Backbone as numpy.savetxt, mean C-alpha at the origin, in Angstrom:
# Nx Ny Nz CAx CAy CAz Cx Cy Cz
7.70 9.72 -21.34 6.88 10.91 -21.34 7.75 12.16 -21.34
8.89 12.12 -20.66 9.77 13.28 -20.58 10.32 13.64 -21.95
10.39 12.66 -22.83 10.90 12.91 -24.18 9.83 13.46 -25.11
8.61 13.58 -24.61 7.53 14.11 -25.43 6.82 13.04 -26.23
7.20 11.78 -26.03 6.52 10.70 -26.73 5.09 10.57 -26.21
4.18 10.25 -27.11 2.81 10.02 -26.69 2.73 8.69 -25.95
1.93 8.66 -24.89 1.68 7.45 -24.15 0.29 6.97 -24.52
0.19 5.73 -24.94 -1.09 5.16 -25.34 -1.67 4.36 -24.18
-2.74 4.85 -23.54 -3.33 4.12 -22.43 -4.16 2.93 -22.90
-4.45 2.86 -24.18 -5.30 1.79 -24.70 -4.46 0.58 -25.09
-3.77 0.04 -24.08 -2.92 -1.12 -24.27 -3.35 -2.19 -23.27
-3.20 -3.46 -23.64 -3.51 -4.50 -22.65 -2.50 -4.48 -21.51
-2.89 -5.00 -20.39 -1.99 -5.08 -19.24 -1.17 -6.36 -19.27
-0.37 -6.53 -18.25 0.48 -7.70 -18.10 0.08 -8.44 -16.84
-0.12 -9.76 -16.95 -0.49 -10.55 -15.79 0.76 -10.88 -14.99
0.73 -10.52 -13.70 1.86 -10.73 -12.80 1.41 -11.41 -11.52
2.36 -11.90 -10.78 2.11 -12.42 -9.45 2.86 -11.53 -8.49
2.17 -11.00 -7.50 2.77 -10.03 -6.59 2.22 -10.22 -5.18
2.83 -9.52 -4.27 2.30 -9.38 -2.92 1.76 -7.95 -2.85
0.53 -7.80 -2.39 -0.13 -6.50 -2.35 -0.37 -6.11 -0.90
-0.08 -4.88 -0.58 -0.34 -4.37 0.75 -1.18 -3.11 0.67
-2.14 -3.00 1.57 -2.89 -1.77 1.73 -2.60 -1.23 3.11
-2.41 0.06 3.17 -2.11 0.76 4.41 -3.08 1.94 4.49
-3.77 2.06 5.61 -4.79 3.10 5.78 -4.55 3.85 7.08
-4.63 5.17 7.02 -4.49 6.01 8.21 -5.83 6.01 8.95
-5.80 5.63 10.20 -7.02 5.57 11.02 -7.53 6.96 11.40
-8.84 7.07 11.59 -9.52 8.31 12.01 -9.21 9.47 11.07
-9.12 9.18 9.80 -8.68 10.18 8.84 -9.71 11.30 8.63
-10.97 10.97 8.62 -12.00 12.00 8.42 -11.93 13.04 9.53
-11.84 12.57 10.76 -11.74 13.50 11.89 -10.45 14.31 11.81
-9.33 13.64 11.48 -8.04 14.36 11.38 -8.11 15.42 10.29
-8.77 15.12 9.19 -8.91 16.09 8.09 -9.68 17.32 8.54
-10.77 17.09 9.26 -11.60 18.21 9.72 -10.84 19.08 10.71
-10.01 18.48 11.54 -9.25 19.25 12.53 -8.06 19.95 11.87
-7.30 19.23 11.07 -6.05 19.77 10.51 -6.26 20.73 9.34
-7.40 20.61 8.65 -7.72 21.48 7.49 -6.56 21.47 6.48
-5.97 22.64 6.20 -4.90 22.72 5.20 -3.67 21.89 5.60
-3.50 21.65 6.87 -2.37 20.87 7.35 -2.48 19.38 7.08
-3.63 18.95 6.57 -3.82 17.52 6.32 -2.86 16.98 5.26
-2.49 17.82 4.29 -1.56 17.37 3.25 -0.20 17.04 3.86
0.27 17.90 4.75 1.54 17.65 5.42 1.45 16.37 6.26
0.34 16.21 6.98 0.08 15.03 7.79 0.19 13.75 6.96
-0.53 13.69 5.85 -0.50 12.51 4.98 0.89 12.31 4.38
1.51 13.38 3.93 2.83 13.25 3.31 3.90 12.81 4.30
3.80 13.26 5.54 4.77 12.81 6.55 4.60 11.32 6.84
3.37 10.88 6.98 3.12 9.46 7.18 3.51 8.68 5.93
3.15 9.21 4.77 3.52 8.56 3.51 5.02 8.42 3.36
5.77 9.41 3.79 7.22 9.33 3.71 7.77 8.18 4.53
7.20 7.97 5.70 7.62 6.86 6.55 7.25 5.53 5.88
6.01 5.44 5.40 5.54 4.22 4.73 6.41 3.91 3.52
6.58 4.88 2.64 7.31 4.65 1.40 8.76 4.25 1.65
9.42 4.92 2.60 10.82 4.61 2.88 11.00 3.18 3.38
10.15 2.76 4.29 10.28 1.40 4.83 9.94 0.37 3.76
8.88 0.57 3.02 8.49 -0.39 1.98 9.60 -0.51 0.94
10.17 0.61 0.54 11.27 0.60 -0.43 12.48 -0.14 0.12
12.77 0.04 1.39 13.91 -0.63 2.03 13.76 -2.15 2.05
12.53 -2.63 1.95 12.26 -4.07 2.00 11.73 -4.58 0.66
12.26 -4.02 -0.43 12.04 -4.50 -1.80 10.63 -4.31 -2.34
9.85 -3.45 -1.70 8.52 -3.15 -2.20 8.50 -1.80 -2.89
7.35 -1.44 -3.42 7.19 -0.15 -4.09 5.81 0.42 -3.77
5.77 1.72 -3.55 4.50 2.41 -3.37 3.90 2.61 -4.75
2.68 2.14 -4.95 2.02 2.29 -6.25 1.08 3.47 -6.26
0.23 3.58 -5.25 -0.78 4.64 -5.23 -0.92 5.23 -3.85
-1.20 6.50 -3.82 -1.65 7.19 -2.63 -3.10 7.57 -2.93
-4.02 7.07 -2.11 -5.44 7.32 -2.34 -5.99 8.00 -1.09
-5.72 9.29 -0.94 -6.16 10.00 0.26 -5.45 9.45 1.48
-6.19 8.71 2.30 -5.63 8.17 3.54 -5.07 6.76 3.37
-5.04 6.24 2.14 -4.59 4.87 1.91 -3.45 4.83 0.90
-2.65 3.77 1.04 -1.52 3.55 0.14 -1.60 2.11 -0.37
-1.44 1.93 -1.69 -1.32 0.60 -2.27 0.17 0.34 -2.46
0.63 -0.78 -1.90 2.04 -1.13 -1.91 2.19 -2.49 -2.59
3.28 -2.66 -3.35 3.43 -3.87 -4.16 4.85 -4.41 -4.07
4.94 -5.73 -3.93 6.21 -6.45 -4.02 6.07 -7.38 -5.22
6.75 -7.05 -6.32 6.61 -7.81 -7.57 7.58 -8.99 -7.61
7.03 -10.14 -7.98 7.88 -11.30 -8.20 8.55 -11.15 -9.55
9.75 -11.67 -9.66 10.45 -11.64 -10.94 9.88 -12.73 -11.85
10.03 -12.55 -13.13 9.50 -13.50 -14.11 9.97 -14.93 -13.81
11.22 -15.07 -13.41 11.78 -16.40 -13.13 11.14 -17.06 -11.91
10.41 -16.28 -11.11 9.77 -16.81 -9.91 8.29 -17.11 -10.12
7.83 -16.98 -11.37 6.43 -17.24 -11.70 6.34 -18.41 -12.67
5.26 -19.16 -12.55 4.97 -20.25 -13.46 3.68 -19.89 -14.19
3.74 -19.90 -15.52 2.55 -19.60 -16.33 2.02 -20.87 -16.98
0.72 -21.07 -16.87 0.07 -22.19 -17.55 -0.06 -21.80 -19.02
0.51 -22.59 -19.91 0.53 -22.24 -21.33 -0.86 -22.23 -21.95
-1.79 -23.01 -21.43 -3.14 -23.06 -21.99 -4.01 -21.92 -21.48
-3.99 -21.70 -20.16 -4.91 -20.72 -19.56 -4.29 -19.35 -19.34
-2.96 -19.29 -19.31 -2.29 -18.04 -19.01 -2.23 -17.72 -17.53
-2.81 -18.63 -16.70 -2.76 -18.42 -15.24 -1.32 -18.36 -14.78
-1.09 -17.57 -13.78 0.26 -17.40 -13.25 0.24 -17.69 -11.75
1.27 -18.38 -11.30 1.42 -18.69 -9.88 2.86 -18.48 -9.48
3.06 -18.34 -8.19 4.43 -18.20 -7.66 5.05 -19.58 -7.53
6.33 -19.68 -7.85 7.08 -20.92 -7.60 7.34 -21.01 -6.11
7.47 -22.22 -5.63 7.88 -22.42 -4.24 9.40 -22.44 -4.25
9.99 -21.29 -3.94 11.44 -21.18 -3.96 11.88 -20.16 -2.91
13.16 -20.13 -2.67 13.74 -19.26 -1.64 13.46 -17.79 -1.91
13.57 -17.33 -3.17 13.36 -15.91 -3.48 11.94 -15.47 -3.17
10.97 -16.30 -3.50 9.56 -15.96 -3.23 9.33 -15.92 -1.72
9.85 -16.91 -1.01 9.70 -16.94 0.45 10.35 -15.71 1.08
11.51 -15.32 0.56 12.20 -14.16 1.10 11.41 -12.87 0.84
10.83 -12.74 -0.35 10.04 -11.55 -0.65 8.79 -11.48 0.24
8.16 -12.64 0.46 7.00 -12.68 1.35 7.41 -12.29 2.77
8.54 -12.81 3.23 9.04 -12.44 4.56 9.33 -10.94 4.63
9.92 -10.39 3.57 10.27 -8.96 3.58 9.02 -8.09 3.59
7.97 -8.50 2.90 6.74 -7.70 2.90 6.12 -7.69 4.30
6.06 -8.85 4.93 5.51 -8.92 6.28 6.39 -8.16 7.28
7.69 -8.36 7.17 8.62 -7.67 8.06 8.51 -6.15 7.90
8.36 -5.68 6.67 8.24 -4.23 6.45 7.01 -3.66 7.15
5.90 -4.42 7.16 4.69 -3.95 7.84 4.88 -3.93 9.35
5.56 -4.93 9.88 5.82 -4.96 11.33 6.74 -3.80 11.71
7.78 -3.57 10.91 8.70 -2.46 11.17 7.98 -1.12 11.03
7.06 -1.04 10.08 6.28 0.18 9.89 5.45 0.50 11.14
4.83 -0.50 11.72 4.04 -0.29 12.95 4.95 0.25 14.05
6.12 -0.36 14.20 7.06 0.08 15.24 7.62 1.46 14.94
7.98 1.72 13.69 8.56 3.01 13.31 7.57 4.15 13.54
6.31 3.89 13.27 5.30 4.93 13.46 5.14 5.26 14.96
5.29 4.28 15.80 5.17 4.52 17.25 6.29 5.41 17.77
7.48 5.34 17.17 8.61 6.14 17.69 8.95 7.35 16.82
8.22 7.58 15.76 8.51 8.69 14.86 8.27 10.05 15.53
9.22 10.93 15.40 9.05 12.30 15.92 7.96 13.05 15.16
7.81 12.75 13.87 6.77 13.40 13.08 5.39 13.02 13.62
5.22 11.79 14.04 3.96 11.32 14.57 3.65 11.94 15.92
4.67 12.12 16.75 4.47 12.62 18.11 3.76 13.98 18.12
4.13 14.85 17.18 3.49 16.17 17.19 1.99 16.08 16.94
1.54 15.05 16.23 0.11 14.87 16.02 -0.55 14.24 17.25
0.17 13.37 17.92 -0.38 12.75 19.13 -0.62 13.76 20.24
0.14 14.86 20.25 -0.05 15.89 21.28 -0.77 17.13 20.72
-1.24 17.04 19.48 -1.95 18.16 18.84 -3.24 18.46 19.63
-3.38 19.70 20.05 -4.51 20.11 20.89 -5.85 19.81 20.21
-6.00 20.21 18.96 -7.26 20.01 18.25 -7.61 18.54 18.05
-6.62 17.73 17.72 -6.86 16.30 17.54 -7.27 15.64 18.85
-6.64 16.07 19.96 -6.97 15.50 21.25 -8.30 15.99 21.80
-8.70 17.20 21.44 -10.04 17.66 21.83 -11.10 16.86 21.08
-10.84 16.60 19.82 -11.80 15.85 18.99 -11.80 14.36 19.33
-10.59 13.80 19.56 -10.43 12.37 19.84 -9.47 12.22 21.02
-9.99 12.27 22.26 -9.12 12.21 23.44 -8.16 11.02 23.38
-6.89 11.28 23.69 -5.86 10.24 23.64 -5.45 9.87 22.23
-5.63 10.81 21.30 -5.35 10.53 19.89 -3.94 9.96 19.68
-3.86 8.95 18.84 -2.60 8.35 18.41 -2.68 8.14 16.91
-1.61 8.46 16.19 -1.55 8.15 14.76 -1.43 6.64 14.66
-2.36 6.03 13.94 -2.37 4.57 13.78 -2.67 4.22 12.33
-2.21 3.04 11.95 -2.44 2.52 10.60 -3.17 1.19 10.69
-3.92 0.88 9.63 -4.46 -0.45 9.42 -3.75 -1.01 8.20
-3.38 -2.29 8.26 -2.56 -2.89 7.20 -3.14 -4.24 6.78
-3.21 -4.46 5.47 -3.63 -5.75 4.93 -2.62 -6.22 3.92
-2.33 -7.52 3.91 -1.30 -8.08 3.05 -1.82 -9.37 2.41
-1.69 -9.48 1.09 -2.19 -10.65 0.36 -1.34 -10.89 -0.88
-1.20 -12.17 -1.28 -0.41 -12.53 -2.46 -1.32 -13.15 -3.51
-1.08 -12.81 -4.76 -1.85 -13.38 -5.86 -1.50 -12.71 -7.17
-2.32 -12.95 -8.18 -2.06 -12.36 -9.49 -2.75 -11.01 -9.61
-2.31 -10.24 -10.57 -3.01 -9.02 -10.95 -2.65 -8.70 -12.39
-3.37 -7.76 -12.92 -3.05 -7.20 -14.22 -2.42 -5.85 -13.96
-1.16 -5.69 -14.39 -0.44 -4.43 -14.24 -0.57 -3.66 -15.55
-0.91 -2.39 -15.44 -1.01 -1.61 -16.66 -1.44 -0.18 -16.42
-1.64 0.50 -17.52 -2.07 1.90 -17.48 -3.59 1.93 -17.43
-4.11 2.77 -16.55 -5.55 2.93 -16.39 -5.87 4.40 -16.56
-6.80 4.69 -17.42 -7.19 6.08 -17.62 -7.49 6.39 -19.06
-7.14 7.60 -19.46 -7.41 8.08 -20.81 -6.23 8.95 -21.24
-6.35 9.56 -22.39 -5.29 10.46 -22.85 -5.15 11.70 -21.95
-6.16 11.96 -21.12 -6.12 13.13 -20.23 -5.40 12.84 -18.92
-5.54 11.61 -18.43 -4.90 11.23 -17.17 -4.67 9.73 -17.17
-3.45 9.34 -16.82 -3.09 7.93 -16.79 -2.44 7.62 -15.44
-2.83 6.48 -14.88 -2.21 5.96 -13.66 -1.72 4.54 -13.94
-0.54 4.23 -13.46 -0.08 2.84 -13.48 -0.71 2.16 -12.28
-1.28 0.97 -12.48 -1.98 0.33 -11.37 -1.99 -1.17 -11.53
-2.60 -1.82 -10.54 -2.76 -3.27 -10.49 -4.23 -3.56 -10.23
-4.83 -4.43 -11.03 -6.24 -4.76 -10.88 -6.41 -6.27 -10.74
-7.12 -6.71 -9.72 -7.47 -8.12 -9.57 -8.23 -8.33 -8.28
-8.84 -9.49 -8.13 -9.47 -9.82 -6.85 -8.45 -9.89 -5.71
-7.19 -10.19 -6.03 -6.16 -10.29 -4.99 -5.77 -8.92 -4.45
-5.76 -7.91 -5.30 -5.52 -6.54 -4.84 -6.69 -6.13 -3.94
-7.90 -6.45 -4.38 -9.08 -6.13 -3.57 -9.07 -6.86 -2.24
-8.53 -8.08 -2.22 -8.45 -8.84 -0.96 -7.54 -8.12 0.03
-6.42 -7.58 -0.45 -5.53 -6.83 0.45 -6.27 -5.63 1.04
-7.07 -4.96 0.22 -7.85 -3.82 0.71 -8.90 -4.27 1.72
-9.56 -5.39 1.45 -10.58 -5.89 2.39 -9.95 -6.33 3.71
-8.76 -6.94 3.63 -8.06 -7.33 4.86 -7.75 -6.10 5.71
-7.26 -5.05 5.04 -6.98 -3.81 5.78 -8.25 -3.30 6.43
-9.35 -3.30 5.70 -10.62 -2.84 6.25 -11.09 -3.67 7.43
-10.81 -4.97 7.39 -11.24 -5.87 8.46 -10.43 -5.69 9.74
-9.28 -5.04 9.66 -8.50 -4.80 10.88 -9.31 -3.98 11.88
-10.19 -3.12 11.39 -11.03 -2.31 12.28 -11.96 -3.21 13.08
-12.59 -4.17 12.41 -13.54 -5.07 13.08 -12.84 -5.96 14.09
-11.61 -6.38 13.79 -10.90 -7.27 14.70 -10.05 -6.53 15.73
-9.93 -5.20 15.57 -9.18 -4.41 16.53 -7.68 -4.69 16.51
-7.16 -5.00 15.34 -5.73 -5.29 15.18 -5.16 -4.39 14.10
-3.85 -4.15 14.11 -3.26 -3.28 13.08 -2.97 -3.98 11.76
-2.91 -5.33 11.75 -2.45 -6.05 10.56 -3.17 -7.36 10.39
-3.63 -7.63 9.15 -4.18 -8.94 8.78 -3.47 -9.41 7.53
-3.12 -10.70 7.50 -2.40 -11.31 6.38 -3.18 -12.55 5.95
-3.29 -12.72 4.62 -3.95 -13.94 4.11 -3.08 -14.54 3.03
């Protein structure tokens, strides 16, 4: 795009096998109402922590969706098995896949711990307005982690294009994150 080449969004995607993570900032609606213009800084500071840790553990931030982040750990082609008839793709049972799965889970555990000790987070935990609205306020995340296939590609039109991942497995990671609220836990893995 920097070279001025046209990007064609009307292309088929690529079927991949990945680990998908969803990360959601808790009590975001209330925080937005209290912080007003400061909400962008709030999200970006948390996003910086999330992105740095995920990157350190071989993952990549794909999307920021308001209070949520889609995170992806892509398997390499050599770690996937494709069925020649159906095109289905699965992960091989090998050391590299196991290590990537371990790194994705470890990154989420480290993220929970890093957020608890972050100086950026502390200023929000003692923020007068946040504590008046939500006594004992703490910056918290909900996290969901799931492995499966997706279609990676460009989504949009000639006016706006996003690189993304689409599949029931991506949706499962989002549903797992959502279910953390019902179970009262910060992380669910399937």
